[in-house]
């Protein structure tokens, strides 16, 4: 069976991937000015917008997003959806808004003023003013363009959700300008895709170009999409900078008096030097010249908050950015922009972050702690994740309202692998992270990664966390524990560096296992393929956008085989570059490149509550002895897959393999073994293992990257502990766990005695 599979998989894909697109359709061109009045926390701006109707139908209206109106009061759809706890954070003076004061259409050398009205296409909430409609006197025919001029005033909200002003005087100008929605063609008609601003979902826009002139206080450091200012003039107490960038679908900028700027470079990389071997394998598979995979030089600009400005922080941000540029570039094609700007968001005196981790074209926000722990991957993880969005969201610009998983899921999957390759696993890599916090035991309780059979860490979930001092943040309920984290301090950093408190080798960080554990801990009553804002809860949105697709993709990778899988992903990205892929495009490409089995599994894995859990249901006789044995394997879930089952007998050197097909309706399958005349007896049945890890599994004859799975193929299997049956119990895992628990208890008591 393995031979056959290998020979099928070794053929190249039927079609070559075309060359990477060099530019986008450039549907819209924005020329904008913005003057920041820092004391008033407001912007005054102008726009000249040229927009082309690239659908096949005429339209007599335009629609704009006015995102900052989501923060105008507590009645916007965003605020309603974000929940009472979020609304309660807002005090008088924290609110913001955007007003489109004037909008005019250029006609025959003159101007025609246009009228603005608000729409609520999604929920009819009359208090929501995040979508504006502008009626036109004459329709815009297919292929025709319209030129508009606007004036707007934007009052910055407190940056409790990414955009606005932050304590310390910096400004995070994200989705800050009147921004056109996307005109799409549906059933021969042109329709605006311009949803309201929702609490959980993100953005979607046409590709275009931006020329933006910013007028800020003279002492401010500025970072913006586009990277380097093409003009930078200071006069008196003001500074004027101009940025230009094309083939992006948004423009964000930050400015503040306390940023410290650092500039380094990513030197580029040759694909022939790819130590994972995947770039050469994919190039061979697709029949593409490997030299076209080489990565160019990129400038890295880092804007750190002054209190974070240490050589270590700079090194860690920069090295994470280099790892990310290398990983994503080698896997999905070179990043086509010359400058990446990384911004460290502000924190207030209580440690609350403003701005968070977020992605915008060529500019990402990726924060850090005051004293980064040597083995906790902050800021590395968030830097790699947000950079990854430069591919999945930036270049491959899916509609994040409709298919949030298409950027977040592909990105979570990619980011986890990038982190494992960069910072984990291989003993030749000096940085071996153990996921720990400033106080080991608390993070231990929070990490649900099942790294040893029997889940010995479950007891940690019952730590009396509420008795710990000075709570600042609730531990996420999605992690399955209740309690509080304690604030970072030099003393705790010291304590966390004590091996007995922080270095539990059972919970070595593994981003891919954490994705899986979080997905399995989630309630997912929604299909993964419905619009994000229609999902039942933020928890369902998080699972369906991030951890569920990441787990499905990791399973598919192993079903399909390493080289074919990465060739498929590269090809999908190539097709999606500077385009707007949909879920249907992904499934079509998956079926084309990886076959109907993979596509069928993907479809069913995205259904509401889809769960896969193959288990050894029964063995008879119970001790495995006798001339005849019967083993029943049962799926306790609803999701089916082709599964290999390995049987070991006392009288046979080689194990026997059986396969359960994906097709079929019965949740259980019986396997019978009977000694045949003329054959040596099998003897006692010693072990049954469903989808065992490691070499020898027919489906995993190919080596896998980051192959630390406890499963062969189906890492999505919800409970790996019931996959094995043994005639004789192995006492070692329980002894091991008991001894470690005893040692930990002893260390803790000793420690308590010391500080008492
Ligand atoms: Zn993300």
PDB file of N, CA, C and O in Angstrom, residues 707-737:
ATOM      1  N   UNK A 707       8.040  16.777  13.000  1.00  0.00           N
ATOM      2  CA  UNK A 707       7.294  15.537  13.190  1.00  0.00           C
ATOM      3  C   UNK A 707       7.357  15.077  14.639  1.00  0.00           C
ATOM      4  O   UNK A 707       8.089  14.174  14.994  1.00  0.00           O
ATOM      5  N   UNK A 708       6.608  15.753  15.481  1.00  0.00           N
ATOM      6  CA  UNK A 708       6.567  15.373  16.875  1.00  0.00           C
ATOM      7  C   UNK A 708       5.159  14.965  17.254  1.00  0.00           C
ATOM      8  O   UNK A 708       4.797  14.966  18.411  1.00  0.00           O
ATOM      9  N   UNK A 709       4.345  14.674  16.243  1.00  0.00           N
ATOM     10  CA  UNK A 709       2.940  14.374  16.526  1.00  0.00           C
ATOM     11  C   UNK A 709       2.822  13.057  17.266  1.00  0.00           C
ATOM     12  O   UNK A 709       3.608  12.139  17.073  1.00  0.00           O
ATOM     13  N   UNK A 710       1.821  12.994  18.115  1.00  0.00           N
ATOM     14  CA  UNK A 710       1.516  11.742  18.795  1.00  0.00           C
ATOM     15  C   UNK A 710       0.572  10.914  17.944  1.00  0.00           C
ATOM     16  O   UNK A 710       0.135   9.846  18.348  1.00  0.00           O
ATOM     17  N   UNK A 711       0.255  11.432  16.763  1.00  0.00           N
ATOM     18  CA  UNK A 711      -0.588  10.706  15.824  1.00  0.00           C
ATOM     19  C   UNK A 711       0.211  10.479  14.551  1.00  0.00           C
ATOM     20  O   UNK A 711       1.230  11.127  14.319  1.00  0.00           O
ATOM     21  N   UNK A 712      -0.255   9.557  13.725  1.00  0.00           N
ATOM     22  CA  UNK A 712       0.404   9.350  12.449  1.00  0.00           C
ATOM     23  C   UNK A 712      -0.003  10.434  11.473  1.00  0.00           C
ATOM     24  O   UNK A 712       0.815  11.186  10.967  1.00  0.00           O
ATOM     25  N   UNK A 713      -1.292  10.506  11.189  1.00  0.00           N
ATOM     26  CA  UNK A 713      -1.829  11.463  10.235  1.00  0.00           C
ATOM     27  C   UNK A 713      -2.808  12.400  10.920  1.00  0.00           C
ATOM     28  O   UNK A 713      -2.753  13.610  10.756  1.00  0.00           O
ATOM     29  N   UNK A 714      -3.683  11.825  11.733  1.00  0.00           N
ATOM     30  CA  UNK A 714      -4.865  12.559  12.202  1.00  0.00           C
ATOM     31  C   UNK A 714      -4.573  13.315  13.490  1.00  0.00           C
ATOM     32  O   UNK A 714      -5.067  12.965  14.567  1.00  0.00           O
ATOM     33  N   UNK A 715      -3.798  14.374  13.366  1.00  0.00           N
ATOM     34  CA  UNK A 715      -3.550  15.185  14.561  1.00  0.00           C
ATOM     35  C   UNK A 715      -4.845  15.825  15.055  1.00  0.00           C
ATOM     36  O   UNK A 715      -4.922  16.296  16.174  1.00  0.00           O
ATOM     37  N   UNK A 716      -5.878  15.793  14.238  1.00  0.00           N
ATOM     38  CA  UNK A 716      -7.173  16.364  14.632  1.00  0.00           C
ATOM     39  C   UNK A 716      -7.942  15.407  15.560  1.00  0.00           C
ATOM     40  O   UNK A 716      -8.933  15.805  16.162  1.00  0.00           O
ATOM     41  N   UNK A 717      -7.481  14.162  15.688  1.00  0.00           N
ATOM     42  CA  UNK A 717      -8.160  13.189  16.565  1.00  0.00           C
ATOM     43  C   UNK A 717      -8.265  13.779  17.975  1.00  0.00           C
ATOM     44  O   UNK A 717      -7.267  14.166  18.587  1.00  0.00           O
ATOM     45  N   UNK A 718      -9.508  13.827  18.483  1.00  0.00           N
ATOM     46  CA  UNK A 718      -9.766  14.604  19.701  1.00  0.00           C
ATOM     47  C   UNK A 718      -9.173  13.978  20.956  1.00  0.00           C
ATOM     48  O   UNK A 718      -8.901  14.679  21.924  1.00  0.00           O
ATOM     49  N   UNK A 719      -9.017  12.688  20.978  1.00  0.00           N
ATOM     50  CA  UNK A 719      -8.445  12.049  22.166  1.00  0.00           C
ATOM     51  C   UNK A 719      -7.475  10.968  21.703  1.00  0.00           C
ATOM     52  O   UNK A 719      -7.888   9.914  21.227  1.00  0.00           O
ATOM     53  N   UNK A 720      -6.210  11.263  21.858  1.00  0.00           N
ATOM     54  CA  UNK A 720      -5.199  10.310  21.366  1.00  0.00           C
ATOM     55  C   UNK A 720      -4.947   9.192  22.372  1.00  0.00           C
ATOM     56  O   UNK A 720      -4.323   8.193  22.047  1.00  0.00           O
ATOM     57  N   UNK A 721      -5.441   9.368  23.588  1.00  0.00           N
ATOM     58  CA  UNK A 721      -5.165   8.347  24.604  1.00  0.00           C
ATOM     59  C   UNK A 721      -5.958   7.072  24.367  1.00  0.00           C
ATOM     60  O   UNK A 721      -5.520   5.994  24.732  1.00  0.00           O
ATOM     61  N   UNK A 722      -7.137   7.209  23.734  1.00  0.00           N
ATOM     62  CA  UNK A 722      -7.934   6.000  23.505  1.00  0.00           C
ATOM     63  C   UNK A 722      -7.602   5.328  22.178  1.00  0.00           C
ATOM     64  O   UNK A 722      -8.313   4.446  21.731  1.00  0.00           O
ATOM     65  N   UNK A 723      -6.495   5.764  21.556  1.00  0.00           N
ATOM     66  CA  UNK A 723      -6.103   5.162  20.277  1.00  0.00           C
ATOM     67  C   UNK A 723      -5.297   3.884  20.462  1.00  0.00           C
ATOM     68  O   UNK A 723      -5.044   3.180  19.499  1.00  0.00           O
ATOM     69  N   UNK A 724      -4.879   3.631  21.690  1.00  0.00           N
ATOM     70  CA  UNK A 724      -3.978   2.497  21.923  1.00  0.00           C
ATOM     71  C   UNK A 724      -4.606   1.500  22.894  1.00  0.00           C
ATOM     72  O   UNK A 724      -5.229   1.893  23.881  1.00  0.00           O
ATOM     73  N   UNK A 725      -4.390   0.245  22.600  1.00  0.00           N
ATOM     74  CA  UNK A 725      -4.735  -0.820  23.548  1.00  0.00           C
ATOM     75  C   UNK A 725      -3.516  -1.719  23.683  1.00  0.00           C
ATOM     76  O   UNK A 725      -2.860  -2.023  22.682  1.00  0.00           O
ATOM     77  N   UNK A 726      -3.185  -2.081  24.901  1.00  0.00           N
ATOM     78  CA  UNK A 726      -2.077  -3.011  25.091  1.00  0.00           C
ATOM     79  C   UNK A 726      -2.521  -4.164  25.974  1.00  0.00           C
ATOM     80  O   UNK A 726      -3.279  -3.957  26.936  1.00  0.00           O
ATOM     81  N   UNK A 727      -2.017  -5.355  25.659  1.00  0.00           N
ATOM     82  CA  UNK A 727      -2.371  -6.531  26.465  1.00  0.00           C
ATOM     83  C   UNK A 727      -1.813  -6.386  27.875  1.00  0.00           C
ATOM     84  O   UNK A 727      -2.451  -6.765  28.845  1.00  0.00           O
ATOM     85  N   UNK A 728      -0.605  -5.851  27.962  1.00  0.00           N
ATOM     86  CA  UNK A 728       0.006  -5.635  29.287  1.00  0.00           C
ATOM     87  C   UNK A 728       0.088  -4.140  29.530  1.00  0.00           C
ATOM     88  O   UNK A 728       0.544  -3.391  28.655  1.00  0.00           O
ATOM     89  N   UNK A 729      -0.334  -3.710  30.676  1.00  0.00           N
ATOM     90  CA  UNK A 729      -0.253  -2.290  30.994  1.00  0.00           C
ATOM     91  C   UNK A 729       1.204  -1.884  31.177  1.00  0.00           C
ATOM     92  O   UNK A 729       1.992  -2.622  31.757  1.00  0.00           O
ATOM     93  N   UNK A 730       1.544  -0.733  30.692  1.00  0.00           N
ATOM     94  CA  UNK A 730       2.893  -0.211  30.853  1.00  0.00           C
ATOM     95  C   UNK A 730       2.887   0.726  32.065  1.00  0.00           C
ATOM     96  O   UNK A 730       2.258   1.787  32.023  1.00  0.00           O
ATOM     97  N   UNK A 731       3.546   0.360  33.164  1.00  0.00           N
ATOM     98  CA  UNK A 731       3.457   1.188  34.371  1.00  0.00           C
ATOM     99  C   UNK A 731       4.321   2.442  34.310  1.00  0.00           C
ATOM    100  O   UNK A 731       4.198   3.327  35.149  1.00  0.00           O
ATOM    101  N   UNK A 732       5.180   2.566  33.300  1.00  0.00           N
ATOM    102  CA  UNK A 732       6.174   3.643  33.348  1.00  0.00           C
ATOM    103  C   UNK A 732       5.587   5.059  33.315  1.00  0.00           C
ATOM    104  O   UNK A 732       5.992   5.902  34.113  1.00  0.00           O
ATOM    105  N   UNK A 733       4.606   5.335  32.428  1.00  0.00           N
ATOM    106  CA  UNK A 733       4.104   6.723  32.418  1.00  0.00           C
ATOM    107  C   UNK A 733       3.540   7.158  33.761  1.00  0.00           C
ATOM    108  O   UNK A 733       3.823   8.260  34.236  1.00  0.00           O
ATOM    109  N   UNK A 734       2.780   6.259  34.419  1.00  0.00           N
ATOM    110  CA  UNK A 734       2.175   6.696  35.683  1.00  0.00           C
ATOM    111  C   UNK A 734       3.237   6.843  36.764  1.00  0.00           C
ATOM    112  O   UNK A 734       3.182   7.774  37.581  1.00  0.00           O
ATOM    113  N   UNK A 735       4.250   5.959  36.749  1.00  0.00           N
ATOM    114  CA  UNK A 735       5.341   6.110  37.729  1.00  0.00           C
ATOM    115  C   UNK A 735       6.060   7.438  37.523  1.00  0.00           C
ATOM    116  O   UNK A 735       6.353   8.179  38.457  1.00  0.00           O
ATOM    117  N   UNK A 736       6.316   7.714  36.262  1.00  0.00           N
ATOM    118  CA  UNK A 736       7.037   8.937  35.917  1.00  0.00           C
ATOM    119  C   UNK A 736       6.285  10.169  36.405  1.00  0.00           C
ATOM    120  O   UNK A 736       6.849  11.068  37.039  1.00  0.00           O
ATOM    121  N   UNK A 737       4.996  10.178  36.133  1.00  0.00           N
ATOM    122  CA  UNK A 737       4.178  11.319  36.531  1.00  0.00           C
ATOM    123  C   UNK A 737       4.138  11.442  38.049  1.00  0.00           C
ATOM    124  O   UNK A 737       4.278  12.539  38.609  1.00  0.00           O
TER     125      UNK A 737
END
